Short mmCIF file of C-alpha atoms in Angstrom, two decimals:
data_model
loop_
_atom_site.label_atom_id
_atom_site.label_comp_id
_atom_site.label_asym_id
_atom_site.label_seq_id
_atom_site.Cartn_x
_atom_site.Cartn_y
_atom_site.Cartn_z
CA MET A 1 18.90 -23.40 25.95
CA PRO A 2 15.71 -24.55 24.18
CA LEU A 3 14.40 -22.15 21.56
CA PHE A 4 10.93 -21.72 23.08
CA GLY A 5 11.87 -22.08 26.77
CA LYS A 6 11.31 -25.16 28.89
CA SER A 7 7.56 -24.94 29.35
CA GLN A 8 6.68 -23.18 26.11
CA LYS A 9 5.27 -25.21 23.26
CA THR A 10 6.64 -24.82 19.75
CA PRO A 11 4.37 -23.26 17.09
CA ALA A 12 3.72 -26.75 15.64
CA GLU A 13 2.72 -28.12 19.07
CA LEU A 14 0.49 -25.16 19.83
CA VAL A 15 -1.34 -25.37 16.51
CA LYS A 16 -1.78 -29.15 16.86
CA SER A 17 -3.04 -28.76 20.43
CA LEU A 18 -5.51 -25.99 19.47
CA LYS A 19 -6.80 -27.97 16.49
CA GLU A 20 -7.45 -31.00 18.70
CA ALA A 21 -9.25 -28.84 21.27
CA ILE A 22 -11.46 -27.26 18.56
CA ASN A 23 -12.34 -30.69 17.20
CA ALA A 24 -13.23 -31.83 20.74
CA LEU A 25 -15.39 -28.71 21.13
CA GLU A 26 -17.27 -29.66 17.95
CA THR A 27 -17.92 -33.26 18.90
CA GLY A 28 -17.64 -33.63 22.69
CA GLY A 29 -20.43 -33.99 25.29
CA ASP A 30 -20.92 -31.45 28.10
CA ARG A 31 -17.95 -32.43 30.30
CA LYS A 32 -15.65 -32.96 27.34
CA ALA A 33 -16.75 -29.63 25.87
CA GLU A 34 -15.96 -27.82 29.12
CA LYS A 35 -12.43 -29.24 29.14
CA ALA A 36 -12.07 -28.49 25.41
CA GLN A 37 -13.20 -24.89 26.02
CA GLU A 38 -10.44 -24.46 28.62
CA ASP A 39 -7.86 -25.95 26.24
CA VAL A 40 -9.01 -23.71 23.40
CA SER A 41 -8.75 -20.60 25.61
CA LYS A 42 -5.32 -21.59 26.93
CA ASN A 43 -3.90 -22.28 23.46
CA LEU A 44 -5.38 -19.10 21.98
CA VAL A 45 -3.70 -17.02 24.72
CA SER A 46 -0.37 -18.80 24.03
CA ILE A 47 -0.63 -18.16 20.28
CA LYS A 48 -1.64 -14.53 20.86
CA ASN A 49 1.37 -14.04 23.16
CA MET A 50 3.63 -15.73 20.61
CA LEU A 51 2.49 -13.14 18.03
CA TYR A 52 2.22 -10.01 20.16
CA GLY A 53 4.54 -10.78 23.07
CA SER A 54 3.24 -10.49 26.64
CA SER A 55 3.96 -8.19 29.57
CA ASP A 56 6.76 -10.44 30.76
CA SER A 57 8.24 -11.46 27.39
CA GLU A 58 9.95 -9.81 24.46
CA PRO A 59 8.14 -9.31 21.14
CA PRO A 60 8.49 -12.46 19.03
CA ALA A 61 11.31 -13.08 16.56
CA ASP A 62 10.36 -13.06 12.86
CA TYR A 63 11.20 -16.73 12.40
CA VAL A 64 8.80 -17.70 15.22
CA VAL A 65 5.95 -15.76 13.56
CA ALA A 66 6.90 -17.28 10.18
CA GLN A 67 6.84 -20.79 11.64
CA LEU A 68 3.52 -20.20 13.40
CA SER A 69 1.93 -18.74 10.27
CA GLN A 70 3.07 -21.67 8.17
CA GLU A 71 1.59 -24.09 10.71
CA LEU A 72 -1.71 -22.17 10.62
CA TYR A 73 -1.83 -22.43 6.81
CA ASN A 74 -0.84 -26.11 6.68
CA SER A 75 -3.34 -27.16 9.34
CA ASN A 76 -6.26 -25.17 7.85
CA LEU A 77 -6.73 -23.83 11.40
CA LEU A 78 -7.81 -20.29 10.38
CA LEU A 79 -10.93 -21.64 8.68
CA LEU A 80 -11.59 -24.08 11.52
CA LEU A 81 -11.42 -21.26 14.09
CA ILE A 82 -13.83 -19.10 12.11
CA GLN A 83 -16.25 -21.98 11.52
CA ASN A 84 -16.31 -22.65 15.29
CA LEU A 85 -16.24 -19.05 16.48
CA HIS A 86 -19.73 -19.40 18.00
CA ARG A 87 -18.48 -22.30 20.17
CA ILE A 88 -15.55 -20.32 21.60
CA ASP A 89 -16.03 -18.22 24.75
CA PHE A 90 -16.21 -14.40 24.77
CA GLU A 91 -12.51 -13.71 25.41
CA GLY A 92 -11.51 -16.47 23.03
CA LYS A 93 -13.49 -14.84 20.19
CA LYS A 94 -11.52 -11.63 20.72
CA HIS A 95 -8.25 -13.59 20.70
CA VAL A 96 -9.21 -15.29 17.41
CA ALA A 97 -9.74 -11.85 15.82
CA LEU A 98 -6.41 -10.56 17.19
CA ILE A 99 -4.53 -13.64 15.92
CA PHE A 100 -6.24 -13.55 12.51
CA ASN A 101 -5.58 -9.83 11.97
CA ASN A 102 -1.96 -10.09 13.09
CA VAL A 103 -1.19 -12.99 10.75
CA LEU A 104 -3.08 -11.23 7.93
CA ARG A 105 -0.86 -8.13 8.20
CA ARG A 106 2.32 -10.19 8.02
CA GLN A 107 4.64 -9.18 5.19
CA ILE A 108 7.74 -10.63 3.55
CA GLY A 109 9.15 -7.78 1.49
CA THR A 110 6.18 -6.65 -0.61
CA ARG A 111 4.36 -9.98 -0.29
CA SER A 112 1.53 -10.68 2.12
CA PRO A 113 1.64 -14.47 2.56
CA THR A 114 -1.64 -14.73 4.48
CA VAL A 115 -3.47 -12.73 1.82
CA GLU A 116 -2.06 -15.09 -0.83
CA TYR A 117 -3.16 -18.05 1.30
CA ILE A 118 -6.73 -16.73 1.74
CA CYS A 119 -6.98 -16.14 -2.03
CA THR A 120 -6.64 -19.92 -2.40
CA LYS A 121 -9.17 -20.49 0.43
CA PRO A 122 -11.98 -17.97 -0.24
CA GLU A 123 -14.24 -20.02 2.04
CA ILE A 124 -12.50 -18.17 4.89
CA LEU A 125 -13.97 -14.90 3.58
CA PHE A 126 -17.43 -16.34 2.90
CA THR A 127 -17.57 -17.88 6.39
CA LEU A 128 -16.66 -14.50 7.90
CA MET A 129 -19.34 -12.76 5.81
CA ALA A 130 -21.90 -15.29 7.04
CA GLY A 131 -20.99 -14.15 10.57
CA TYR A 132 -23.70 -11.49 10.16
CA GLU A 133 -26.43 -14.11 9.76
CA ASP A 134 -29.08 -14.37 12.50
CA ALA A 135 -28.02 -17.86 13.59
CA HIS A 136 -25.16 -16.67 15.82
CA PRO A 137 -25.44 -12.93 16.57
CA GLU A 138 -22.67 -13.24 19.17
CA ILE A 139 -20.01 -13.63 16.45
CA ALA A 140 -21.09 -10.74 14.20
CA LEU A 141 -18.84 -8.03 15.64
CA ASN A 142 -15.74 -10.23 15.76
CA SER A 143 -16.42 -11.35 12.18
CA GLY A 144 -16.75 -7.69 11.17
CA THR A 145 -13.37 -6.80 12.72
CA MET A 146 -11.69 -9.54 10.65
CA LEU A 147 -13.64 -8.70 7.47
CA ARG A 148 -12.65 -5.03 7.53
CA GLU A 149 -9.02 -6.04 7.97
CA CYS A 150 -9.39 -8.33 4.92
CA ALA A 151 -11.05 -5.51 2.95
CA ARG A 152 -7.83 -3.47 3.21
CA TYR A 153 -6.26 -5.88 0.69
CA GLU A 154 -7.49 -5.41 -2.86
CA ALA A 155 -7.20 -9.09 -3.81
CA LEU A 156 -9.47 -10.09 -0.90
CA ALA A 157 -11.88 -7.17 -1.41
CA LYS A 158 -12.28 -8.26 -5.05
CA ILE A 159 -13.22 -11.84 -4.06
CA MET A 160 -15.83 -10.48 -1.63
CA LEU A 161 -17.30 -7.86 -3.98
CA TYR A 162 -17.70 -10.24 -6.89
CA SER A 163 -19.28 -13.01 -4.80
CA GLU A 164 -23.01 -13.67 -4.46
CA GLU A 165 -22.43 -13.38 -0.70
CA PHE A 166 -21.76 -9.65 -1.08
CA PHE A 167 -25.39 -8.96 -1.98
CA LYS A 168 -26.45 -10.42 1.38
CA PHE A 169 -25.09 -7.23 2.94
CA PHE A 170 -28.28 -5.51 1.80
CA ARG A 171 -30.05 -7.74 4.30
CA TYR A 172 -27.38 -7.58 7.01
CA VAL A 173 -27.43 -3.76 7.19
CA GLU A 174 -31.13 -3.93 8.07
CA VAL A 175 -31.07 -6.54 10.84
CA SER A 176 -32.99 -5.53 13.96
CA THR A 177 -29.96 -5.44 16.29
CA PHE A 178 -28.54 -1.94 15.95
CA ASP A 179 -24.90 -2.85 16.76
CA ILE A 180 -24.84 -5.64 14.18
CA ALA A 181 -26.56 -3.57 11.46
CA SER A 182 -24.09 -0.69 12.07
CA ASP A 183 -21.11 -3.03 11.97
CA ALA A 184 -22.36 -4.65 8.75
CA PHE A 185 -22.79 -1.18 7.20
CA SER A 186 -19.19 -0.26 8.15
CA THR A 187 -17.93 -3.38 6.36
CA PHE A 188 -20.25 -2.75 3.38
CA LYS A 189 -18.98 0.83 3.07
CA GLU A 190 -15.34 -0.25 3.39
CA LEU A 191 -15.78 -2.75 0.55
CA LEU A 192 -17.35 -0.08 -1.68
CA THR A 193 -14.93 2.77 -1.02
CA ARG A 194 -11.48 1.44 -0.07
CA HIS A 195 -10.10 0.46 -3.51
CA LYS A 196 -11.36 3.15 -5.87
CA LEU A 197 -10.72 1.56 -9.28
CA LEU A 198 -11.86 -1.89 -8.18
CA CYS A 199 -15.09 -0.42 -6.75
CA ALA A 200 -15.74 1.66 -9.88
CA GLU A 201 -15.34 -1.41 -12.11
CA PHE A 202 -17.61 -3.44 -9.82
CA LEU A 203 -20.37 -0.79 -9.79
CA GLU A 204 -20.21 -0.36 -13.58
CA ALA A 205 -20.38 -4.11 -14.19
CA ASN A 206 -23.23 -4.61 -11.68
CA TYR A 207 -25.09 -1.31 -12.02
CA ASP A 208 -28.64 -2.66 -12.40
CA LYS A 209 -28.29 -5.34 -9.78
CA PHE A 210 -26.63 -2.98 -7.30
CA PHE A 211 -28.60 0.25 -7.71
CA THR A 212 -31.95 -0.75 -9.19
CA GLN A 213 -32.58 -4.08 -7.50
CA HIS A 214 -30.91 -3.53 -4.13
CA TYR A 215 -29.76 0.00 -3.24
CA GLN A 216 -33.15 1.51 -4.02
CA ARG A 217 -34.60 -0.65 -1.25
CA LEU A 218 -32.16 0.78 1.32
CA LEU A 219 -33.06 4.34 0.32
CA ASN A 220 -36.74 3.48 0.84
CA SER A 221 -36.13 1.59 4.08
CA GLU A 222 -38.48 2.17 7.01
CA ASN A 223 -35.41 2.27 9.25
CA TYR A 224 -34.24 5.87 9.67
CA VAL A 225 -30.57 4.96 10.31
CA THR A 226 -30.42 2.71 7.22
CA ARG A 227 -31.99 5.41 5.06
CA ARG A 228 -29.66 8.13 6.30
CA GLN A 229 -26.46 6.03 6.06
CA SER A 230 -27.38 4.77 2.58
CA LEU A 231 -28.13 8.25 1.32
CA LYS A 232 -24.83 9.59 2.71
CA LEU A 233 -22.89 6.73 1.11
CA LEU A 234 -24.71 7.25 -2.20
CA GLY A 235 -23.56 10.88 -2.18
CA GLU A 236 -19.96 9.78 -1.52
CA LEU A 237 -20.07 7.20 -4.33
CA LEU A 238 -21.54 9.62 -6.90
CA LEU A 239 -19.11 12.43 -6.05
CA ASP A 240 -16.01 10.22 -6.25
CA ARG A 241 -14.33 11.01 -9.57
CA HIS A 242 -13.48 7.32 -10.11
CA ASN A 243 -17.22 6.61 -10.33
CA PHE A 244 -17.87 9.15 -13.11
CA THR A 245 -19.50 6.58 -15.44
CA VAL A 246 -21.77 5.30 -12.68
CA MET A 247 -22.64 8.84 -11.60
CA THR A 248 -23.51 9.86 -15.16
CA ARG A 249 -25.86 6.92 -15.50
CA TYR A 250 -27.46 7.46 -12.07
CA ILE A 251 -28.23 11.15 -12.67
CA SER A 252 -29.74 10.38 -16.09
CA GLU A 253 -32.60 8.37 -14.59
CA PRO A 254 -35.78 10.36 -13.79
CA GLU A 255 -36.87 7.97 -11.02
CA ASN A 256 -33.69 8.74 -9.11
CA LEU A 257 -34.29 12.49 -9.38
CA LYS A 258 -37.91 12.09 -8.18
CA LEU A 259 -36.73 10.07 -5.18
CA MET A 260 -34.20 12.77 -4.20
CA MET A 261 -36.78 15.55 -4.58
CA ASN A 262 -39.12 13.65 -2.27
CA MET A 263 -36.29 13.09 0.22
CA LEU A 264 -35.58 16.84 0.28
CA LYS A 265 -39.04 17.16 1.88
CA GLU A 266 -38.54 14.39 4.48
CA LYS A 267 -39.34 15.23 8.12
CA SER A 268 -35.77 14.50 9.18
CA ARG A 269 -33.44 17.43 8.58
CA ASN A 270 -30.45 15.08 8.39
CA ILE A 271 -32.06 13.15 5.56
CA GLN A 272 -32.99 16.41 3.80
CA PHE A 273 -29.35 17.51 4.07
CA GLU A 274 -27.93 14.23 2.67
CA ALA A 275 -30.54 14.30 -0.14
CA PHE A 276 -29.39 17.83 -1.02
CA HIS A 277 -25.88 16.50 -1.70
CA VAL A 278 -27.22 13.96 -4.18
CA PHE A 279 -29.81 16.34 -5.70
CA LYS A 280 -27.09 18.93 -6.48
CA VAL A 281 -25.37 16.44 -8.81
CA PHE A 282 -28.52 16.24 -10.99
CA VAL A 283 -28.76 20.03 -11.22
CA ALA A 284 -25.05 20.66 -11.77
CA ASN A 285 -24.88 18.20 -14.70
CA PRO A 286 -24.19 20.35 -17.80
CA ASN A 287 -25.60 17.63 -20.10
CA LYS A 288 -29.00 16.91 -18.56
CA PRO A 289 -31.05 14.40 -20.55
CA LYS A 290 -34.47 15.73 -21.63
CA PRO A 291 -36.51 13.70 -19.04
CA ILE A 292 -34.39 15.17 -16.21
CA LEU A 293 -34.60 18.71 -17.59
CA ASP A 294 -38.39 18.37 -18.02
CA ILE A 295 -38.87 17.45 -14.34
CA LEU A 296 -36.72 20.37 -13.19
CA LEU A 297 -38.53 22.81 -15.54
CA ARG A 298 -41.95 21.59 -14.40
CA ASN A 299 -40.94 22.33 -10.80
CA GLN A 300 -38.72 25.35 -11.54
CA SER A 301 -40.41 28.07 -9.45
CA LYS A 302 -41.32 25.64 -6.64
CA LEU A 303 -37.69 24.46 -6.41
CA VAL A 304 -36.35 28.03 -6.31
CA ASP A 305 -38.75 28.93 -3.46
CA PHE A 306 -38.04 25.68 -1.64
CA LEU A 307 -34.24 26.00 -1.84
CA THR A 308 -34.33 29.69 -0.87
CA ASN A 309 -35.89 28.67 2.45
CA PHE A 310 -33.95 25.41 2.79
CA HIS A 311 -31.86 25.05 5.99
CA THR A 312 -31.45 28.83 6.38
CA ASP A 313 -30.05 28.30 9.90
CA ARG A 314 -26.81 26.86 8.46
CA SER A 315 -25.48 30.40 8.05
CA GLU A 316 -21.94 29.44 9.09
CA ASP A 317 -21.64 26.54 6.65
CA GLU A 318 -19.96 28.43 3.84
CA GLN A 319 -19.69 25.52 1.40
CA PHE A 320 -23.36 24.58 1.80
CA ASN A 321 -24.51 28.17 1.24
CA ASP A 322 -22.30 28.55 -1.84
CA GLU A 323 -23.67 25.30 -3.27
CA LYS A 324 -27.25 26.30 -2.48
CA ALA A 325 -26.82 29.69 -4.17
CA TYR A 326 -25.27 27.96 -7.19
CA LEU A 327 -28.21 25.52 -7.47
CA ILE A 328 -30.79 28.32 -7.20
CA LYS A 329 -28.98 30.23 -9.97
CA GLN A 330 -28.77 27.10 -12.17
CA ILE A 331 -32.47 26.29 -11.70
CA LYS A 332 -33.55 29.90 -12.41
CA GLU A 333 -31.56 29.82 -15.67
CA LEU A 334 -32.95 26.50 -16.92
CA LYS A 335 -34.47 26.63 -20.42
CA PRO A 336 -36.15 23.90 -22.49
CA LEU A 337 -34.02 22.19 -25.09
CA PRO A 338 -34.44 23.73 -28.54
CA GLU A 339 -36.86 21.82 -30.76
CA ALA A 340 -35.07 19.40 -33.07
#
């Protein structure tokens, strides 16, 4: 009995057939492209079924998946699929993401062979990141699905974080199409929060570029959703104990305090609330630098009045009310630094 059944192609045949169809899709005229599109779809379904099994077949044996994966690496097909994602039809795009994520998760003992492979082919990651560009909006969400799967692996997250391409996310999260901007923000957040030590090292090494040159712009964005999401993420980053060095530096800068005090007075209650969670870090700091203390002292009575009447309807939010009471107490007790 043949290993793959009479009519079923072997992994090598499938990969070869799909690669030829993709190449035809790249170069063919209209009629050729139509035929190539059919071949691409057909082969993608066969590969997906080989990895996941289908309703009328058993889940695949490990050696079949191993053979298929090896063929995908050797043929450079993963990159080719991603580079041509915009040429593949709607269902095909979804199949590419399913195939990519399945092969990515593959493990041999503690090793992840596809992760190791992509480390030697970082262009795969950069091509996926470019999926958020305006040129082909129809591939953005599929690219995002694959990127977030990659971000789960520290080695791949590190390549993305330390690349120039990462800083393009500051543009992607503000694109005019809401779905794409939201998806880009999910990927951006995943890269900045998934691997705590890696992210802390990255933020420390790139503090000025990240916070001063780029993040400030998101906090001042005219887009409400961008401003709110960025403020919420900023609060998460500053309150994560791994980011203590970054937090200490951020809450020592008067411009950052002024921005948060202005955001406390925003029209949007959601933005006020997120700003409160960043503002509290400035006030709770036991070692406030003089410029920070001076601003708080100058506005001492105003801040006490403002916070006393701040979001009084949140009576059931115990943590918020405890924090608010603590801040009011801290601000009331503020005293100038003794003269040197």
